[in-house]
CSV table of C-alpha atoms and ligand atoms in Angstrom, one decimal:
chain,number,residue,atom,x,y,z
A,1,UNK,CA,238.4,59.7,219.7
A,2,UNK,CA,236.0,56.9,220.3
A,3,UNK,CA,233.3,59.3,221.6
A,4,UNK,CA,233.2,61.3,218.4
A,5,UNK,CA,231.3,58.8,216.2
A,6,UNK,CA,228.9,58.3,219.0
A,7,UNK,CA,228.2,62.0,219.2
A,8,UNK,CA,227.7,62.2,215.5
A,9,UNK,CA,225.4,59.1,215.6
A,10,UNK,CA,223.3,60.9,218.2
A,11,UNK,CA,223.1,64.1,216.2
A,12,UNK,CA,222.3,62.5,212.8
A,13,UNK,CA,218.9,61.0,213.8
A,14,UNK,CA,217.9,64.3,215.3
A,15,UNK,CA,218.3,66.1,212.0
A,16,UNK,CA,216.6,63.4,210.0
A,17,UNK,CA,213.7,63.4,212.4
A,18,UNK,CA,213.2,67.1,211.9
A,19,UNK,CA,213.5,66.5,208.1
A,20,UNK,CA,211.0,63.7,208.3
A,21,UNK,CA,208.7,65.8,210.4
A,22,UNK,CA,208.8,68.8,207.9
A,23,UNK,CA,208.5,66.5,204.9
A,24,UNK,CA,205.4,64.8,206.4
A,25,UNK,CA,203.9,68.1,207.3
A,26,UNK,CA,204.4,69.4,203.8
A,27,UNK,CA,203.1,66.2,202.2
A,28,UNK,CA,200.2,66.3,204.6
A,29,UNK,CA,199.4,69.9,203.6
A,30,UNK,CA,199.6,69.1,199.9
A,31,UNK,CA,197.3,66.1,200.3
A,32,UNK,CA,194.9,68.1,202.4
A,33,UNK,CA,194.9,70.9,199.8
A,34,UNK,CA,194.2,68.4,197.0
A,35,UNK,CA,191.4,66.7,199.0
A,36,UNK,CA,189.7,70.0,199.9
A,37,UNK,CA,190.0,71.2,196.3
A,38,UNK,CA,188.2,68.1,195.1
A,39,UNK,CA,185.5,68.5,197.7
A,40,UNK,CA,185.0,72.1,196.6
A,41,UNK,CA,183.7,71.0,193.2
A,42,UNK,CA,181.3,68.1,193.8
A,43,UNK,CA,179.9,66.2,190.9
A,44,UNK,CA,176.4,67.4,190.5
A,45,UNK,CA,173.8,64.8,191.0
A,46,UNK,CA,170.7,64.9,189.0
A,47,UNK,CA,167.8,63.4,190.9
A,48,UNK,CA,165.3,61.5,189.0
A,49,UNK,CA,161.8,62.7,189.5
A,50,UNK,CA,159.6,60.2,191.3
A,51,UNK,CA,156.5,61.1,189.4
A,52,UNK,CA,156.4,60.7,185.7
A,53,UNK,CA,157.7,64.0,184.3
A,54,UNK,CA,154.9,66.5,183.5
A,55,UNK,CA,156.2,66.5,180.0
A,56,UNK,CA,154.4,63.3,179.3
A,57,UNK,CA,151.2,65.1,179.7
A,58,UNK,CA,152.3,68.1,177.8
A,59,UNK,CA,153.2,66.2,174.7
A,60,UNK,CA,149.5,66.2,173.9
A,61,UNK,CA,148.7,69.5,172.3
A,62,UNK,CA,145.1,68.4,171.9
A,63,UNK,CA,144.7,68.0,175.6
A,64,UNK,CA,146.4,71.3,176.2
A,65,UNK,CA,144.2,73.1,173.7
A,66,UNK,CA,141.1,71.6,175.2
A,67,UNK,CA,142.2,72.5,178.8
A,68,UNK,CA,143.0,76.1,177.9
A,69,UNK,CA,140.1,76.6,175.5
A,70,UNK,CA,142.3,77.2,172.5
A,71,UNK,CA,141.2,76.5,168.9
A,72,UNK,CA,144.2,77.6,166.9
A,73,UNK,CA,147.6,75.9,167.0
A,74,UNK,CA,150.5,77.4,165.2
A,75,UNK,CA,153.4,74.9,164.6
A,76,UNK,CA,156.7,76.2,163.5
A,77,UNK,CA,159.7,74.7,161.8
A,78,UNK,CA,162.4,77.2,162.8
A,79,UNK,CA,166.2,77.3,162.7
A,80,UNK,CA,167.1,80.9,163.3
A,81,UNK,CA,163.9,81.9,165.1
A,82,UNK,CA,162.0,83.7,162.4
A,83,UNK,CA,159.5,80.9,161.9
A,84,UNK,CA,159.0,80.8,165.7
A,85,UNK,CA,158.4,84.5,165.8
A,86,UNK,CA,155.9,84.4,163.0
A,87,UNK,CA,154.1,81.6,164.8
A,88,UNK,CA,153.9,83.6,168.0
A,89,UNK,CA,152.6,86.6,166.2
A,90,UNK,CA,149.9,84.6,164.5
A,91,UNK,CA,148.8,82.9,167.8
A,92,UNK,CA,148.5,86.3,169.4
A,93,UNK,CA,146.5,87.7,166.5
A,94,UNK,CA,143.9,85.2,167.2
A,95,UNK,CA,142.6,86.9,170.3
A,96,UNK,CA,141.8,90.0,168.2
A,97,UNK,CA,139.0,87.9,166.7
A,98,UNK,CA,137.8,86.4,169.9
A,99,UNK,CA,139.8,83.2,169.3
A,100,UNK,CA,142.6,81.7,171.3
A,101,UNK,CA,145.8,80.4,169.7
A,102,UNK,CA,149.0,78.8,170.8
A,103,UNK,CA,152.4,78.5,169.2
A,104,UNK,CA,153.9,75.0,169.4
A,105,UNK,CA,157.2,73.4,168.6
A,106,UNK,CA,156.5,70.1,166.7
A,107,UNK,CA,159.5,68.6,168.4
A,108,UNK,CA,157.8,68.9,171.8
A,109,UNK,CA,154.4,67.5,170.9
A,110,UNK,CA,153.1,64.2,169.6
A,111,UNK,CA,152.3,65.1,166.1
A,112,UNK,CA,150.5,61.8,165.5
A,113,UNK,CA,147.6,63.5,167.3
A,114,UNK,CA,147.0,65.9,164.5
A,115,UNK,CA,144.0,63.9,163.3
A,116,UNK,CA,142.4,64.5,166.7
A,117,UNK,CA,142.3,68.3,166.0
A,118,UNK,CA,138.9,67.7,164.4
A,119,UNK,CA,137.6,67.0,168.0
A,120,UNK,CA,137.9,70.7,168.7
A,121,UNK,CA,135.2,72.9,167.3
A,122,UNK,CA,136.3,75.6,164.9
A,123,UNK,CA,139.9,74.5,165.1
A,124,UNK,CA,142.7,75.3,162.8
A,125,UNK,CA,146.4,74.2,162.4
A,126,UNK,CA,148.8,76.8,161.0
A,127,UNK,CA,152.3,75.7,160.0
A,128,UNK,CA,155.1,78.2,159.7
A,129,UNK,CA,157.7,76.1,158.0
A,130,UNK,CA,161.2,77.2,157.2
A,131,UNK,CA,163.3,75.4,154.7
A,132,UNK,CA,166.9,74.7,155.6
A,133,UNK,CA,170.0,73.9,153.5
A,134,UNK,CA,169.2,71.8,150.4
A,135,UNK,CA,165.4,71.7,150.9
A,136,UNK,CA,165.7,70.1,154.3
A,137,UNK,CA,163.4,70.5,157.3
A,138,UNK,CA,164.7,72.5,160.2
A,139,UNK,CA,166.1,70.3,163.1
A,140,UNK,CA,163.0,70.8,165.2
A,141,UNK,CA,160.7,69.7,162.3
A,142,UNK,CA,162.7,66.6,161.3
A,143,UNK,CA,160.5,64.2,163.3
A,144,UNK,CA,157.4,65.8,162.0
A,145,UNK,CA,158.7,65.5,158.4
A,146,UNK,CA,159.6,61.8,158.9
A,147,UNK,CA,156.1,61.2,160.3
A,148,UNK,CA,154.4,63.0,157.4
A,149,UNK,CA,156.4,60.8,154.9
A,150,UNK,CA,155.6,57.5,156.6
A,151,UNK,CA,152.1,58.3,157.8
A,152,UNK,CA,149.0,57.0,156.1
A,153,UNK,CA,146.8,58.3,158.8
A,154,UNK,CA,143.7,60.1,158.0
A,155,UNK,CA,143.5,63.8,158.7
A,156,UNK,CA,139.9,64.1,157.7
A,157,UNK,CA,138.2,67.1,159.3
A,158,UNK,CA,141.5,68.9,160.1
A,159,UNK,CA,141.6,72.4,158.7
A,160,UNK,CA,145.1,73.9,158.0
A,161,UNK,CA,147.1,76.5,156.2
A,162,UNK,CA,150.9,76.9,155.7
A,163,UNK,CA,153.2,79.8,155.5
A,164,UNK,CA,156.6,78.9,154.1
A,165,UNK,CA,159.9,80.6,154.9
A,166,UNK,CA,162.9,80.3,152.5
A,167,UNK,CA,165.3,82.0,150.2
A,168,UNK,CA,164.5,82.2,146.5
A,169,UNK,CA,168.1,82.0,145.4
A,170,UNK,CA,168.2,78.4,146.6
A,171,UNK,CA,167.3,75.6,144.3
A,172,UNK,CA,164.8,74.1,146.7
A,173,UNK,CA,163.0,77.3,147.4
A,174,UNK,CA,160.5,76.7,150.3
A,175,UNK,CA,160.6,73.0,149.6
A,176,UNK,CA,159.5,72.2,153.2
A,177,UNK,CA,156.5,74.5,153.2
A,178,UNK,CA,155.4,73.3,149.8
A,179,UNK,CA,155.7,69.7,150.9
A,180,UNK,CA,153.8,70.1,154.1
A,181,UNK,CA,151.0,72.0,152.3
A,182,UNK,CA,150.8,69.2,149.7
A,183,UNK,CA,151.2,66.3,152.0
A,184,UNK,CA,148.5,67.4,154.5
A,185,UNK,CA,146.0,67.6,151.7
A,186,UNK,CA,147.0,64.1,150.5
A,187,UNK,CA,146.3,62.8,154.0
A,188,UNK,CA,142.8,64.2,153.9
A,189,UNK,CA,143.2,67.6,155.7
A,190,UNK,CA,141.5,70.6,154.3
A,191,UNK,CA,143.4,73.7,153.2
A,192,UNK,CA,141.4,76.6,154.3
A,193,UNK,CA,143.8,79.3,153.0
A,194,UNK,CA,146.5,79.3,150.3
A,195,UNK,CA,150.1,78.6,151.0
A,196,UNK,CA,152.1,81.7,151.7
A,197,UNK,CA,155.6,82.0,150.2
A,198,UNK,CA,158.1,84.0,152.2
A,199,UNK,CA,161.3,84.9,150.5
A,200,UNK,CA,164.2,86.0,152.7
A,201,UNK,CA,166.2,87.2,149.7
A,202,UNK,CA,163.4,89.7,148.9
A,203,UNK,CA,161.5,90.8,152.0
A,204,UNK,CA,160.4,88.0,154.2
A,205,UNK,CA,158.7,90.3,156.7
A,206,UNK,CA,156.7,92.0,154.0
A,207,UNK,CA,155.7,88.6,152.5
A,208,UNK,CA,154.5,87.5,155.9
A,209,UNK,CA,152.5,90.7,156.6
A,210,UNK,CA,150.8,90.6,153.3
A,211,UNK,CA,149.8,87.0,153.7
A,212,UNK,CA,148.6,87.6,157.2
A,213,UNK,CA,146.5,90.6,156.2
A,214,UNK,CA,144.6,88.4,153.7
A,215,UNK,CA,144.6,85.4,156.0
A,216,UNK,CA,142.7,86.8,158.9
A,217,UNK,CA,139.7,88.2,157.0
A,218,UNK,CA,139.4,84.9,155.2
A,219,UNK,CA,139.5,83.1,158.6
A,220,UNK,CA,136.8,85.4,160.0
A,221,UNK,CA,134.6,84.5,157.1
A,222,UNK,CA,135.4,80.8,157.6
A,223,UNK,CA,134.7,80.9,161.3
A,224,UNK,CA,131.8,83.3,160.9
A,225,UNK,CA,133.4,85.9,163.1
A,226,UNK,CA,133.0,89.6,162.6
A,227,UNK,CA,136.3,91.2,161.8
A,228,UNK,CA,135.0,94.7,162.5
A,229,UNK,CA,135.8,94.6,166.2
A,230,UNK,CA,139.5,94.7,165.3
A,231,UNK,CA,141.5,96.2,168.2
A,232,UNK,CA,138.8,96.4,170.8
A,233,UNK,CA,139.9,93.4,172.7
A,234,UNK,CA,143.7,94.0,172.8
A,235,UNK,CA,145.6,96.3,175.1
A,236,UNK,CA,146.0,99.9,174.1
A,237,UNK,CA,148.9,102.1,175.0
A,238,UNK,CA,149.5,105.8,175.2
A,239,UNK,CA,152.9,107.3,174.6
A,240,UNK,CA,154.0,110.0,177.0
A,241,UNK,CA,157.4,111.7,176.9
A,242,UNK,CA,159.0,112.5,180.2
A,243,UNK,CA,161.9,114.8,179.5
A,244,UNK,CA,162.4,115.7,183.2
A,245,UNK,CA,163.6,112.3,184.3
A,246,UNK,CA,167.2,111.6,185.3
A,247,UNK,CA,168.1,108.9,182.9
A,248,UNK,CA,170.7,107.4,185.2
A,249,UNK,CA,167.9,106.3,187.5
A,250,UNK,CA,165.8,104.6,184.8
A,251,UNK,CA,166.0,100.9,185.0
A,252,UNK,CA,166.2,99.4,181.5
A,253,UNK,CA,167.1,95.8,182.3
A,254,UNK,CA,164.9,92.7,182.6
A,255,UNK,CA,162.6,92.7,185.6
A,256,UNK,CA,162.2,88.9,185.9
A,257,UNK,CA,165.7,88.0,187.2
A,258,UNK,CA,167.1,88.0,190.7
A,259,UNK,CA,169.5,90.9,191.3
A,260,UNK,CA,168.8,92.2,187.9
A,261,UNK,CA,168.7,95.7,189.2
A,262,UNK,CA,172.3,95.6,190.6
A,263,UNK,CA,173.8,93.9,187.6
A,264,UNK,CA,172.0,95.3,184.7
A,265,UNK,CA,172.4,93.9,181.3
A,266,UNK,CA,171.1,95.6,178.2
B,301,LIG,C1,136.8,72.8,158.9
B,301,LIG,O1,136.2,73.7,158.0
B,301,LIG,C2,135.0,73.3,157.5
B,301,LIG,C3,134.5,74.3,156.5
B,301,LIG,O2,135.4,74.4,155.5
B,301,LIG,C4,134.0,73.2,158.7
B,301,LIG,O3,132.7,72.7,158.3
B,301,LIG,C5,134.5,72.2,159.8
B,301,LIG,O4,133.7,72.3,160.9
B,301,LIG,C6,135.9,72.7,160.1
B,301,LIG,N1,136.5,71.7,161.1
B,301,LIG,C7,136.8,72.0,162.3
B,301,LIG,C8,137.3,70.9,163.1
B,301,LIG,O5,136.7,73.1,162.8
B,302,LIG,C1,169.7,84.3,150.2
B,302,LIG,O1,170.7,83.5,149.5
B,302,LIG,C2,171.6,84.2,148.8
B,302,LIG,C3,172.5,83.2,148.1
B,302,LIG,O2,173.1,82.3,149.0
B,302,LIG,C4,172.4,85.1,149.7
B,302,LIG,O3,173.3,85.8,149.0
B,302,LIG,C5,171.4,86.0,150.5
B,302,LIG,O4,172.1,86.8,151.4
B,302,LIG,C6,170.3,85.2,151.2
B,302,LIG,N1,169.4,86.1,151.7
B,302,LIG,C7,169.3,86.2,153.0
B,302,LIG,C8,168.4,87.3,153.5
B,302,LIG,O5,169.8,85.5,153.8
């Protein structure tokens, strides 16, 4: 009888050792799983550039224009992209007349430099300014707007024109474009072509095209450029129809991306 408890005492630790072993193993596995999971998603580190960011140079649109031989800068205040698109079209137009333009986001450049535009021969600043909400500037034009209001700088010798984008049904129709047009003149800049008024409730595209058709001949006269050469300096295309092509083998995606052929997006 007396041996029985002894036998039990000997068996008990054996079971609990196995339990302990299994428990430790499972706990170990769980911890390992958690640790390896954490390692799998490391916190991204953003390295600071040693050199001053190149953007410090690029905030000067004057230097950029001088370096690339451009004489026309088209600033845009754009919320939905239409103002930006118009600015791009105007800057591309310029080469038709032997000039070089660039579209520029006022948020990315130091607008205090506007007065220096007079340093560039035959230069011109175009502003495609959209009005937002209750006559407000677009987000990207807010700083420029603030600067215009506070500035008492002299813009003598700066030639400019403005195309405004807005919606006539709003109370403050084209308020931003009208303000920029008026304010630049107050600061001493010279309006070389009348303010264009684009109405999105009517036909904004048509308003723009009409303004642009009158604007370029006027500029050619202003710059003493002959407008006759028209399309001679731009690329020309020929349309050919190929009906014999297997359309499943025609690539219609974007060329510039890696693997874009395998995973095509329209
Ligand atoms: C601005 O236009 C005037 C003529 O209206 C011209 O004399 C002047 O040179 C122009 N300024 C620049 C910087 O091109
Ligand atoms: C212009 O504003 C009116 C009134 O808010 C609106 O009904 C109309 O759709 C707007 N036009 C465009 C093209 O957004």
